[in-house]
mmCIF file of C-alpha atoms in Angstrom:
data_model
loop_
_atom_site.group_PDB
_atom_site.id
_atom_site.type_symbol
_atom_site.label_atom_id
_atom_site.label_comp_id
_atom_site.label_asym_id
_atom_site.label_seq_id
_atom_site.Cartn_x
_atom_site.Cartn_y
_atom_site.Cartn_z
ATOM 1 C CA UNK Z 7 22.968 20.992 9.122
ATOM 2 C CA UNK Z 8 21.551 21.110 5.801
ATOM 3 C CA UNK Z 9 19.603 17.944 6.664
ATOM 4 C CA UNK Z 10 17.744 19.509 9.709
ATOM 5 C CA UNK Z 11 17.207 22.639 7.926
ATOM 6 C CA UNK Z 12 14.891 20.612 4.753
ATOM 7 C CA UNK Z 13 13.450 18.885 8.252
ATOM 8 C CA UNK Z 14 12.303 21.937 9.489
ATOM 9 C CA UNK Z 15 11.270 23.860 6.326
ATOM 10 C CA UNK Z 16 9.209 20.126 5.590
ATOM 11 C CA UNK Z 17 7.578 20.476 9.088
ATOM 12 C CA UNK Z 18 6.746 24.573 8.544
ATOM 13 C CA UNK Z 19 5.389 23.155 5.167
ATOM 14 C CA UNK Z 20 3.237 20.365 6.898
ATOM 15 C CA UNK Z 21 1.692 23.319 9.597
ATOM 16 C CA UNK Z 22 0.713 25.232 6.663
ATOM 17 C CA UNK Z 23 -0.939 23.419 4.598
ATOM 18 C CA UNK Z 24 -2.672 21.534 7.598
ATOM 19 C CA UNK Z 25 -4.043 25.218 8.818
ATOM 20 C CA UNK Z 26 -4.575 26.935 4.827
ATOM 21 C CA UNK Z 27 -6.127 23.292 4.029
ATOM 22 C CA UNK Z 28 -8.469 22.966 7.166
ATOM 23 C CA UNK Z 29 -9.963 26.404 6.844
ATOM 24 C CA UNK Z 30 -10.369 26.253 2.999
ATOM 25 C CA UNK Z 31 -12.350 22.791 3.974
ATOM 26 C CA UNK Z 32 -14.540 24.363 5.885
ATOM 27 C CA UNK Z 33 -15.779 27.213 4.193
ATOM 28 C CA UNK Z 34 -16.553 25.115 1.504
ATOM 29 C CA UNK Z 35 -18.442 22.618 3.364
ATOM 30 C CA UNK Z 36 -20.237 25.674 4.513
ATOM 31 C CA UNK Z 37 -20.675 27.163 1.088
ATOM 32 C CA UNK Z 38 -21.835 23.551 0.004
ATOM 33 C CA UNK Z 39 -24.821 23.255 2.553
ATOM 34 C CA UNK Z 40 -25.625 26.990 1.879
ATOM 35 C CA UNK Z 41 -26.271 26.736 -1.546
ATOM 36 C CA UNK Z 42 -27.569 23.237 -1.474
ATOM 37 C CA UNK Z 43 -25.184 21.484 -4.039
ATOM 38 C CA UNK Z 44 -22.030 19.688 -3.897
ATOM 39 C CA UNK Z 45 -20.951 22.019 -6.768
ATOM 40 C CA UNK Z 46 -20.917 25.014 -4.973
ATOM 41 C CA UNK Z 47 -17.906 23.654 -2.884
ATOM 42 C CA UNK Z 48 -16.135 21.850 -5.771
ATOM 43 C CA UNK Z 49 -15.901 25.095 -7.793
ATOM 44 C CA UNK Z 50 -14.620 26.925 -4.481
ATOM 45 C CA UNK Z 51 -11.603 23.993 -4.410
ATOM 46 C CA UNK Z 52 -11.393 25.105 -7.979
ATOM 47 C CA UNK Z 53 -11.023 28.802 -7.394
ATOM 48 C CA UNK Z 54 -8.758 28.257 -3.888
ATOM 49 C CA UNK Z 55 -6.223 26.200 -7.211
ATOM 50 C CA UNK Z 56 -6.558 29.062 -9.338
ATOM 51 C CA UNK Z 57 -5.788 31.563 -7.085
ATOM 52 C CA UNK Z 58 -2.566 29.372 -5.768
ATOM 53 C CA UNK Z 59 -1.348 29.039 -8.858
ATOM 54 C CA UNK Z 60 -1.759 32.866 -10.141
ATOM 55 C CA UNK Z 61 -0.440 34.257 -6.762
ATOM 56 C CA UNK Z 62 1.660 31.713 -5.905
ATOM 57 C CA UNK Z 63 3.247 29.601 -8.552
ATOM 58 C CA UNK Z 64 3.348 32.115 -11.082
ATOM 59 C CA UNK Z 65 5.830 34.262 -9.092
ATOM 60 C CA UNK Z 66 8.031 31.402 -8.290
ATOM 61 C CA UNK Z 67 8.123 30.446 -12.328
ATOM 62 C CA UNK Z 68 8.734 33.669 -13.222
ATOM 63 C CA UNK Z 69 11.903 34.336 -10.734
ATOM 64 C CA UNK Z 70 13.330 31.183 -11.828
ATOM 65 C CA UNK Z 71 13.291 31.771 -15.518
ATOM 66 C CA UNK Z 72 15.491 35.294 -14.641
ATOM 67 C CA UNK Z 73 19.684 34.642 -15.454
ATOM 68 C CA UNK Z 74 21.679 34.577 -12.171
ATOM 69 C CA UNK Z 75 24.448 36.774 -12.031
ATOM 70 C CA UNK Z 76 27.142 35.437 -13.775
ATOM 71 C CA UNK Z 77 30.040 33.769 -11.971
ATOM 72 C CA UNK Z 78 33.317 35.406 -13.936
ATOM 73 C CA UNK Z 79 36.368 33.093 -13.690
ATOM 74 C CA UNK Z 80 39.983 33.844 -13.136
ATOM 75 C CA UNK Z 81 42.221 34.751 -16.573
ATOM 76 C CA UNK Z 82 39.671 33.141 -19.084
ATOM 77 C CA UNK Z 83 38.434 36.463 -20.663
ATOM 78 C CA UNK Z 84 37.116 34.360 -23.705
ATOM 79 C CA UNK Z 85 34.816 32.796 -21.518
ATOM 80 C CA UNK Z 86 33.490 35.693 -19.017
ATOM 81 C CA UNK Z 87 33.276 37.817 -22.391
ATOM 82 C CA UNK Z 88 30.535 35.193 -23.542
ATOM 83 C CA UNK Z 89 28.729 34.938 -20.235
ATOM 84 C CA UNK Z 90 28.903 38.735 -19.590
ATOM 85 C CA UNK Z 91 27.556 39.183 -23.628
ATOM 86 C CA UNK Z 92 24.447 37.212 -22.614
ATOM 87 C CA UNK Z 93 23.741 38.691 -19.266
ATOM 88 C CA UNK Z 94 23.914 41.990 -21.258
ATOM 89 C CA UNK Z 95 21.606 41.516 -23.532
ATOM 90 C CA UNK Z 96 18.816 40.286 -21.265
ATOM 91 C CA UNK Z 97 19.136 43.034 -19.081
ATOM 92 C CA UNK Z 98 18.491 45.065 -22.217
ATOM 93 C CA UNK Z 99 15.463 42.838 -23.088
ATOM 94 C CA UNK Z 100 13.789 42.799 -19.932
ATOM 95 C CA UNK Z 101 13.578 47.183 -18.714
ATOM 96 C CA UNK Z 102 10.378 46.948 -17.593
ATOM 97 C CA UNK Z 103 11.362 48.757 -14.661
ATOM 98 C CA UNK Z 104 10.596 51.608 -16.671
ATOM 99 C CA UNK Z 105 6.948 52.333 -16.842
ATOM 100 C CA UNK Z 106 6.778 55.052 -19.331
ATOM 101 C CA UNK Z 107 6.838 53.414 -22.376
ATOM 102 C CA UNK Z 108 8.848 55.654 -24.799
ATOM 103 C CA UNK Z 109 11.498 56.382 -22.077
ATOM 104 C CA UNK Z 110 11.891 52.277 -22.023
ATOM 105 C CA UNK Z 111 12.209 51.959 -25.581
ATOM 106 C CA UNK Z 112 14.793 54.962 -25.441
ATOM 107 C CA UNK Z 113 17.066 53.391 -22.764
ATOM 108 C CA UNK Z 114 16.578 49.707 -24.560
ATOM 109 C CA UNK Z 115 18.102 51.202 -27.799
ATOM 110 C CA UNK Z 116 20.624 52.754 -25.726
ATOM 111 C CA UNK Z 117 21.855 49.700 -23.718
ATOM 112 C CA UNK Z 118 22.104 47.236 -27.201
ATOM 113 C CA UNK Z 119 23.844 50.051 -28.873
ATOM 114 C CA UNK Z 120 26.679 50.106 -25.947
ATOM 115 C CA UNK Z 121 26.444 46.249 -26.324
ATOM 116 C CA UNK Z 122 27.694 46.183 -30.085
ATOM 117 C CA UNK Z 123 30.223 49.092 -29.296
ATOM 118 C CA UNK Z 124 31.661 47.115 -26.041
ATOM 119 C CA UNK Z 125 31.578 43.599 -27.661
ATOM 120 C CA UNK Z 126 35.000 42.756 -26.866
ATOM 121 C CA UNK Z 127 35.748 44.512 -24.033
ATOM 122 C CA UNK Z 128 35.173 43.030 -20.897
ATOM 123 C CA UNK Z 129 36.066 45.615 -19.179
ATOM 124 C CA UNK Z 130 33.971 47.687 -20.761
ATOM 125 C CA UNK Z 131 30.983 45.763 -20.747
ATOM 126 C CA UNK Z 132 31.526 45.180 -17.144
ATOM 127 C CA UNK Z 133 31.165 48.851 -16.743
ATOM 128 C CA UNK Z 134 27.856 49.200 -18.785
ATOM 129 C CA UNK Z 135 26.747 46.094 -16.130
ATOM 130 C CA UNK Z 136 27.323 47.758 -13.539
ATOM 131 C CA UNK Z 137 25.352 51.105 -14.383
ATOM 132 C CA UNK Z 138 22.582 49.272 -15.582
ATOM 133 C CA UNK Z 139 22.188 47.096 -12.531
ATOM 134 C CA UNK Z 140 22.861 50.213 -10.255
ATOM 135 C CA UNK Z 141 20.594 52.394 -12.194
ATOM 136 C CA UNK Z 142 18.068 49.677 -11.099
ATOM 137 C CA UNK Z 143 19.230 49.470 -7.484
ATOM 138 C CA UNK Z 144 18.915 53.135 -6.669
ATOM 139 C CA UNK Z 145 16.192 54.405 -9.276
ATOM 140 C CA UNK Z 146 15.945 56.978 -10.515
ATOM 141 C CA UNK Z 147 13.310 59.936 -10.307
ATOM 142 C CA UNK Z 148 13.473 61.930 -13.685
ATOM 143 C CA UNK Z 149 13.301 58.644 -15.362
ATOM 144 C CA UNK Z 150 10.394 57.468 -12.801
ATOM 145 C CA UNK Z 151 11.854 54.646 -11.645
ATOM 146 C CA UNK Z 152 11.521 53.116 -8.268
ATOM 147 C CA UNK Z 153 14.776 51.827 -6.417
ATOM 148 C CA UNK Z 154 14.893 48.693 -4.684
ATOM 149 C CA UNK Z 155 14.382 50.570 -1.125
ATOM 150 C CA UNK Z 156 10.832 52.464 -2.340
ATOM 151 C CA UNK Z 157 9.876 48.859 -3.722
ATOM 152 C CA UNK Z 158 10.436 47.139 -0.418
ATOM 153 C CA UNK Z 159 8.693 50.248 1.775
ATOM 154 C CA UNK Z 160 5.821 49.791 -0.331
ATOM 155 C CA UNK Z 161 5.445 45.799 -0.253
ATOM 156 C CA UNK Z 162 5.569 46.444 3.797
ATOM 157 C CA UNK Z 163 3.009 49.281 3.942
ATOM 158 C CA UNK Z 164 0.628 47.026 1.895
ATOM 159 C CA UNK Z 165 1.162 44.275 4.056
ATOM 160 C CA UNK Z 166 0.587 46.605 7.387
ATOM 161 C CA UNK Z 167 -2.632 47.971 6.024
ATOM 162 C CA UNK Z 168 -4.045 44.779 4.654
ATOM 163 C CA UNK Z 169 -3.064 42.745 7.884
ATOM 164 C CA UNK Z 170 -4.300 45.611 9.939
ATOM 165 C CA UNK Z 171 -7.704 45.807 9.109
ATOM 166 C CA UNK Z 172 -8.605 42.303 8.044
ATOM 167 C CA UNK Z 173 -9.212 41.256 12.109
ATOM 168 C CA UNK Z 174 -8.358 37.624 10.388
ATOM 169 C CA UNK Z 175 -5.483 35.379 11.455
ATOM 170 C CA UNK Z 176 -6.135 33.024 8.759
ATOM 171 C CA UNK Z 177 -6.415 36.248 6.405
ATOM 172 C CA UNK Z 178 -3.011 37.446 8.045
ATOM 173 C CA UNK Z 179 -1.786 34.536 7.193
ATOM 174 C CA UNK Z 180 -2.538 33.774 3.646
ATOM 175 C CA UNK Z 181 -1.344 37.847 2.800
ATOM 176 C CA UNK Z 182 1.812 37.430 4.457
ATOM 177 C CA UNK Z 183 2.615 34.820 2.518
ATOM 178 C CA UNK Z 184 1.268 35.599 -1.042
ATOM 179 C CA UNK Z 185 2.403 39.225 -0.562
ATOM 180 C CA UNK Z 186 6.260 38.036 0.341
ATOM 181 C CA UNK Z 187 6.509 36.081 -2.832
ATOM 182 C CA UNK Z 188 5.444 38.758 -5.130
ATOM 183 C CA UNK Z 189 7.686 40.638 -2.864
ATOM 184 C CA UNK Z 190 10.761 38.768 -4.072
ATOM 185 C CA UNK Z 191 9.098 38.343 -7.898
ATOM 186 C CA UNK Z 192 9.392 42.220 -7.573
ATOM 187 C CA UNK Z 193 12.639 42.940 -6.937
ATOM 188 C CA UNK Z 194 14.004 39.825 -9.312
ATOM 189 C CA UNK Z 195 12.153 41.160 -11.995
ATOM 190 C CA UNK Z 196 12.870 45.118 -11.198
ATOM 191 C CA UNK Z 197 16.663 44.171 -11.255
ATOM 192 C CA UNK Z 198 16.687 41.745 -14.437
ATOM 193 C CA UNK Z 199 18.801 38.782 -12.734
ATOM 194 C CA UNK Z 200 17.893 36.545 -9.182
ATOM 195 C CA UNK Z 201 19.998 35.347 -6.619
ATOM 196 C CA UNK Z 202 21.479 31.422 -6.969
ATOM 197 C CA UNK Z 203 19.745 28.364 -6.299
ATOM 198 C CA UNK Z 204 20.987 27.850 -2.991
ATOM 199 C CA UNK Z 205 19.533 31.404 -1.753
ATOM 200 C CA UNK Z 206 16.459 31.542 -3.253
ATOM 201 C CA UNK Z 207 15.705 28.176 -1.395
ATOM 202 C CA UNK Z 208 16.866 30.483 1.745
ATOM 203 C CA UNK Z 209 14.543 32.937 0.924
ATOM 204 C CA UNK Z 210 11.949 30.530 0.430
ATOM 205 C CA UNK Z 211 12.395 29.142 3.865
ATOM 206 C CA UNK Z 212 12.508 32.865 5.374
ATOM 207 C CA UNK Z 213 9.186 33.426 4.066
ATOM 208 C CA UNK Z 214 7.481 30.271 5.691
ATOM 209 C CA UNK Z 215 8.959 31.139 8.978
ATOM 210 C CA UNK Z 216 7.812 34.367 8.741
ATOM 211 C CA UNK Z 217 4.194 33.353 7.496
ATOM 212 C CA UNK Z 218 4.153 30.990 10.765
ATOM 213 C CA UNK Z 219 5.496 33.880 12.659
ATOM 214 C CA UNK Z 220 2.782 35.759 11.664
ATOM 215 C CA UNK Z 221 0.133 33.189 12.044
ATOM 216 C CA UNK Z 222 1.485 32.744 15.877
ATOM 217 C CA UNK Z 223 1.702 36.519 16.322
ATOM 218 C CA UNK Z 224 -2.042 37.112 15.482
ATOM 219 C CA UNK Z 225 -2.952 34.225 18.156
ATOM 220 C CA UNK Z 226 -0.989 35.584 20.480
ATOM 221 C CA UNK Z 227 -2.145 38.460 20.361
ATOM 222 C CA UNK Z 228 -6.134 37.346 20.446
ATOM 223 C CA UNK Z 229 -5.027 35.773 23.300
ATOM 224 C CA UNK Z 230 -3.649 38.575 24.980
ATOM 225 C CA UNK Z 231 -6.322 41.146 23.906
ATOM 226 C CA UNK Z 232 -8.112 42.616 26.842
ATOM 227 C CA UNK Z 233 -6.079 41.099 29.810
ATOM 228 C CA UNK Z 234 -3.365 42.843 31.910
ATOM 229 C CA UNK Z 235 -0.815 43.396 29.240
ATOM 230 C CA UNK Z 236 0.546 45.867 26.463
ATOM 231 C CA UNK Z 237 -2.870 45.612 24.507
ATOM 232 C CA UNK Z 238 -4.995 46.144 28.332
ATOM 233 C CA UNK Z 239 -2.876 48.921 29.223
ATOM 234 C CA UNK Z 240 -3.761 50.955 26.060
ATOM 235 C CA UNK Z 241 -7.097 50.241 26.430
ATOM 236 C CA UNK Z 242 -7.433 51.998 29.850
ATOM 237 C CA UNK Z 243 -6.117 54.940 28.114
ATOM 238 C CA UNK Z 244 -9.114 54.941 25.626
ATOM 239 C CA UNK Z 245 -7.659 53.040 22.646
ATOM 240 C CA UNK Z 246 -9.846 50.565 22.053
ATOM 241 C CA UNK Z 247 -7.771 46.907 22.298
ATOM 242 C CA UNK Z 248 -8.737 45.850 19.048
ATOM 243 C CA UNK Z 249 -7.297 48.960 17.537
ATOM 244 C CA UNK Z 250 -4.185 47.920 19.200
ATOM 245 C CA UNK Z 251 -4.143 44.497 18.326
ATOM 246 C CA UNK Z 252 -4.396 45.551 14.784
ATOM 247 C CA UNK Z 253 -1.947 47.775 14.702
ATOM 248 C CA UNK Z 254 0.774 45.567 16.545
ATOM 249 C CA UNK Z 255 0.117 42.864 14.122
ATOM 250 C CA UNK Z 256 0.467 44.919 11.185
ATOM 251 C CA UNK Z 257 3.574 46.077 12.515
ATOM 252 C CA UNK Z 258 5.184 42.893 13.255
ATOM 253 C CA UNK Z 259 3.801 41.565 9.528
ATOM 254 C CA UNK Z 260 5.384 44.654 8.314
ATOM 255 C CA UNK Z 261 8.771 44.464 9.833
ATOM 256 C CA UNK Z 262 9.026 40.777 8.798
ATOM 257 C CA UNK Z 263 8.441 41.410 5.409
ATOM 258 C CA UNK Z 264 10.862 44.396 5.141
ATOM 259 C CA UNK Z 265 13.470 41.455 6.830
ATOM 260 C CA UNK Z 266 12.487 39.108 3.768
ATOM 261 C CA UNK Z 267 12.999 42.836 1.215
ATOM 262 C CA UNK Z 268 16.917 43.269 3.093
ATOM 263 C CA UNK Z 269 17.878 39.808 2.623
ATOM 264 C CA UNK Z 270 17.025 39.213 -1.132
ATOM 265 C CA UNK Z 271 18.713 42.364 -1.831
ATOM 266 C CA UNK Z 272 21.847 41.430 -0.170
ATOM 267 C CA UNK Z 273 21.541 38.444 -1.979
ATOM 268 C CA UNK Z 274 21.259 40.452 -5.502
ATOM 269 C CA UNK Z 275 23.802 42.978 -4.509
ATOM 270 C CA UNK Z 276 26.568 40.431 -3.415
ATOM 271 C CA UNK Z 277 25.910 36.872 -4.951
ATOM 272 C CA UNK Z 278 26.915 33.660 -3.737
ATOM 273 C CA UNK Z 279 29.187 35.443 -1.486
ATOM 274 C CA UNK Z 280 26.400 36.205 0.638
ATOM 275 C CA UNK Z 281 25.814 32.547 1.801
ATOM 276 C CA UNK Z 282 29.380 31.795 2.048
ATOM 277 C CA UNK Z 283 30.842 30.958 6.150
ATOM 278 C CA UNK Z 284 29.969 33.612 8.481
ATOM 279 C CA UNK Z 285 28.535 35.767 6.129
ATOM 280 C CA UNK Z 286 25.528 33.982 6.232
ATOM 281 C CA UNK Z 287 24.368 35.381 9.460
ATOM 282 C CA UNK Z 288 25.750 38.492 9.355
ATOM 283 C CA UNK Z 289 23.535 39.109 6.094
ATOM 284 C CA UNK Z 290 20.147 37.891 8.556
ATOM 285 C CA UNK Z 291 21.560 40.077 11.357
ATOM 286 C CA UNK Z 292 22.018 43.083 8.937
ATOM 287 C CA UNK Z 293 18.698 42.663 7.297
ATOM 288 C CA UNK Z 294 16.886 42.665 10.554
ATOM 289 C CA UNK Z 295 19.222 45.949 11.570
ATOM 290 C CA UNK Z 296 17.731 46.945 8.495
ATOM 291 C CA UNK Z 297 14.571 46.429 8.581
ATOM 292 C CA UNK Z 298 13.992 47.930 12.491
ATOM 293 C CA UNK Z 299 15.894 51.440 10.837
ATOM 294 C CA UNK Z 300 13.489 51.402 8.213
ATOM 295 C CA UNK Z 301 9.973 50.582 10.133
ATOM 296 C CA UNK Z 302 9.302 53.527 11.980
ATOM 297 C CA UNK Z 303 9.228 55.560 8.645
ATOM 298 C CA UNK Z 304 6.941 52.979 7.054
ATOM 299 C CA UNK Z 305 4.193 53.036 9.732
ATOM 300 C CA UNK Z 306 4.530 57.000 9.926
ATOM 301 C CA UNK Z 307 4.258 56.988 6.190
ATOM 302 C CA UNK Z 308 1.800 54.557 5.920
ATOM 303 C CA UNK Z 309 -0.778 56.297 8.646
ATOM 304 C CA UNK Z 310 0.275 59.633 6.968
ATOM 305 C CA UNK Z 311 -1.110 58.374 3.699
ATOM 306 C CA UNK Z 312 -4.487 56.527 5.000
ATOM 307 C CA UNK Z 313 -5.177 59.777 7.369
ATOM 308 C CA UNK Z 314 -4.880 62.253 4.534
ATOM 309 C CA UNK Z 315 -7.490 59.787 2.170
ATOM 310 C CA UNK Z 316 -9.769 59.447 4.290
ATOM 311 C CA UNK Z 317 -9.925 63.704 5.318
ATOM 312 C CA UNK Z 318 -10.103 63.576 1.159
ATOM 313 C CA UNK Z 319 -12.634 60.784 0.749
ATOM 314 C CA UNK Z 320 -15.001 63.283 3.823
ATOM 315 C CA UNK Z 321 -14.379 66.555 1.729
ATOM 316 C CA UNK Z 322 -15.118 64.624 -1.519
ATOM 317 C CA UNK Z 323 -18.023 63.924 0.533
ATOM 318 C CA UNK Z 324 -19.118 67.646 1.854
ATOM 319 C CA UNK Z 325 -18.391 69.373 -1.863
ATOM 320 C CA UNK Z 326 -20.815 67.129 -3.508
ATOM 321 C CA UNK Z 327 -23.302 67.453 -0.292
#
């Protein structure tokens, strides 16, 4: 099983890079012959690298370097004392969940100070734990910090607005899958700790299905545009197909990346458990339960948002005219 599952994450990998690679080759052969130099088109390779590795790499690096959770054994409290001492203290060092900075320093002081006064007590620093890492779950609004849910929501309304008006596929494409790894650098970083090995490499091969999803979506849906179907029908009723096509793809983007949101948060929430028998699909099936529940807020929030800056972008507009 696991064999045909690195087959087909290799072969999603291979269809990828073939399509990202064959555009980014042809731009800059066109960039090349527009500006009349070889250069031109080597320092667009150069910038296409760049970019990779800043939006790319970086977040991968960075999740890796967080602490998993740690695995607490059975009647050794020398040892889970130890691990639960160091998992402490870089929660402590690493609050910047908080964004106002003297509120962070505040609740920093306070979490090493509980550290010293619970340092052998596993019990007790088991408790601490588990406020912090609910604290950072849930949020919190007087302290003006965003839960795990509000983090997700707004990942997935970027992703529908961006994907929505870029009338790309390629550009679809590229977003989808750039935006779903900061996604997950997000949340690792917002909750101090990742999930194991073994589910981040899930993860990893839920976002390239969903980029190809996406990518197959938008042609689809090109495809479709103007004939008999979903996108034709709304189009006799004045809504111009393209409008349509938009929006469905930046709905479908959206829900996919609110599925990718779900599952790394069950994967924080219950640890290795997650991936262990059954369990395994039942967290996919949840997160898409999940993600469905929480769309039709996200699009109504999203519009909401762009409708009311846009009415103040025009009055902007008439009070200077």
């Amino acid at each position: 099983m696991k064999r045909n599952l690195l087959l087909i994450i290799g072969v999603f990998i291979g269809v990828l890079v073939i399509l990202l690679m064959g555009n980014v080759i042809t731009v800059a052969e066109k960039l090349g012959e527009i500006c009349h130099t070889p250069y031109a088109e080597y320092a667009f390779y150069a910038l296409v690298l760049v970019l990779a590795f800043i939006f790319v790499l970086v977040p991968i690096i960075k999740v890796h370097t967080a602490p998993e959770f740690p695995a607490l054994g059975k009647g050794d409290d020398t040892d889970d004392l130890k691990k639960l001492q160091s998992f402490a203290k870089r929660l402590a060092s690493n609050c910047g969940y908080i964004e106002d900075e003297t509120q962070r320093s505040r609740h920093q002081a306070d979490l090493r100070a509980e550290i010293v006064s619970c340092a052998d007590d596993v019990e007790g620093l088991k408790a601490m734990i588990d406020r912090e890492v609910q604290l950072r779950f849930d949020g919190n609004e007087e302290m003006g910090i965003s839960g795990i849910n509000s983090k997700m929501k707004e990942w997935a309304k970027s992703v529908f607005i961006i994907t929505s008006v870029s009338q790309n596929n390629l550009v679809d494409t590229t977003v989808v899958l750039v935006m779903n790894y900061r996604q997950v650098e997000d949340l690792v970083l917002a909750t101090g700790f990742r999930p194991t090995r073994a589910q981040m490499f899930r993860i990893y091969a839920n976002i390239l299905t969903t980029t190809l999803v996406s990518y197959c979506t938008s042609e689809v849906l090109s495809d479709l545009a103007g004939e008999a179907t979903l996108t034709g029908a709304l189009s006799n009723l004045k809504i111009p197909g393209i409008v349509t096509e938009s929006a469905v793809q930046g709905a479908v983007n959206s829900l996919l990346t609110l599925r990718i949101g779900y599952v790394t948060k069950t994967f924080l929430m219950e640890g290795p458990d997650a991936l262990a028998g059954r369990k395994r699909r039942e967290v996919s099936i949840k997160a898409f339960k999940d993600a469905f529940k929480a769309i039709p807020g996200v699009l109504t929030g999203t519009v909401t948002s762009m409708g009311k800056g846009i009415l103040g972008f025009f009055k902007g507009k008439k009070e200077e005219a």
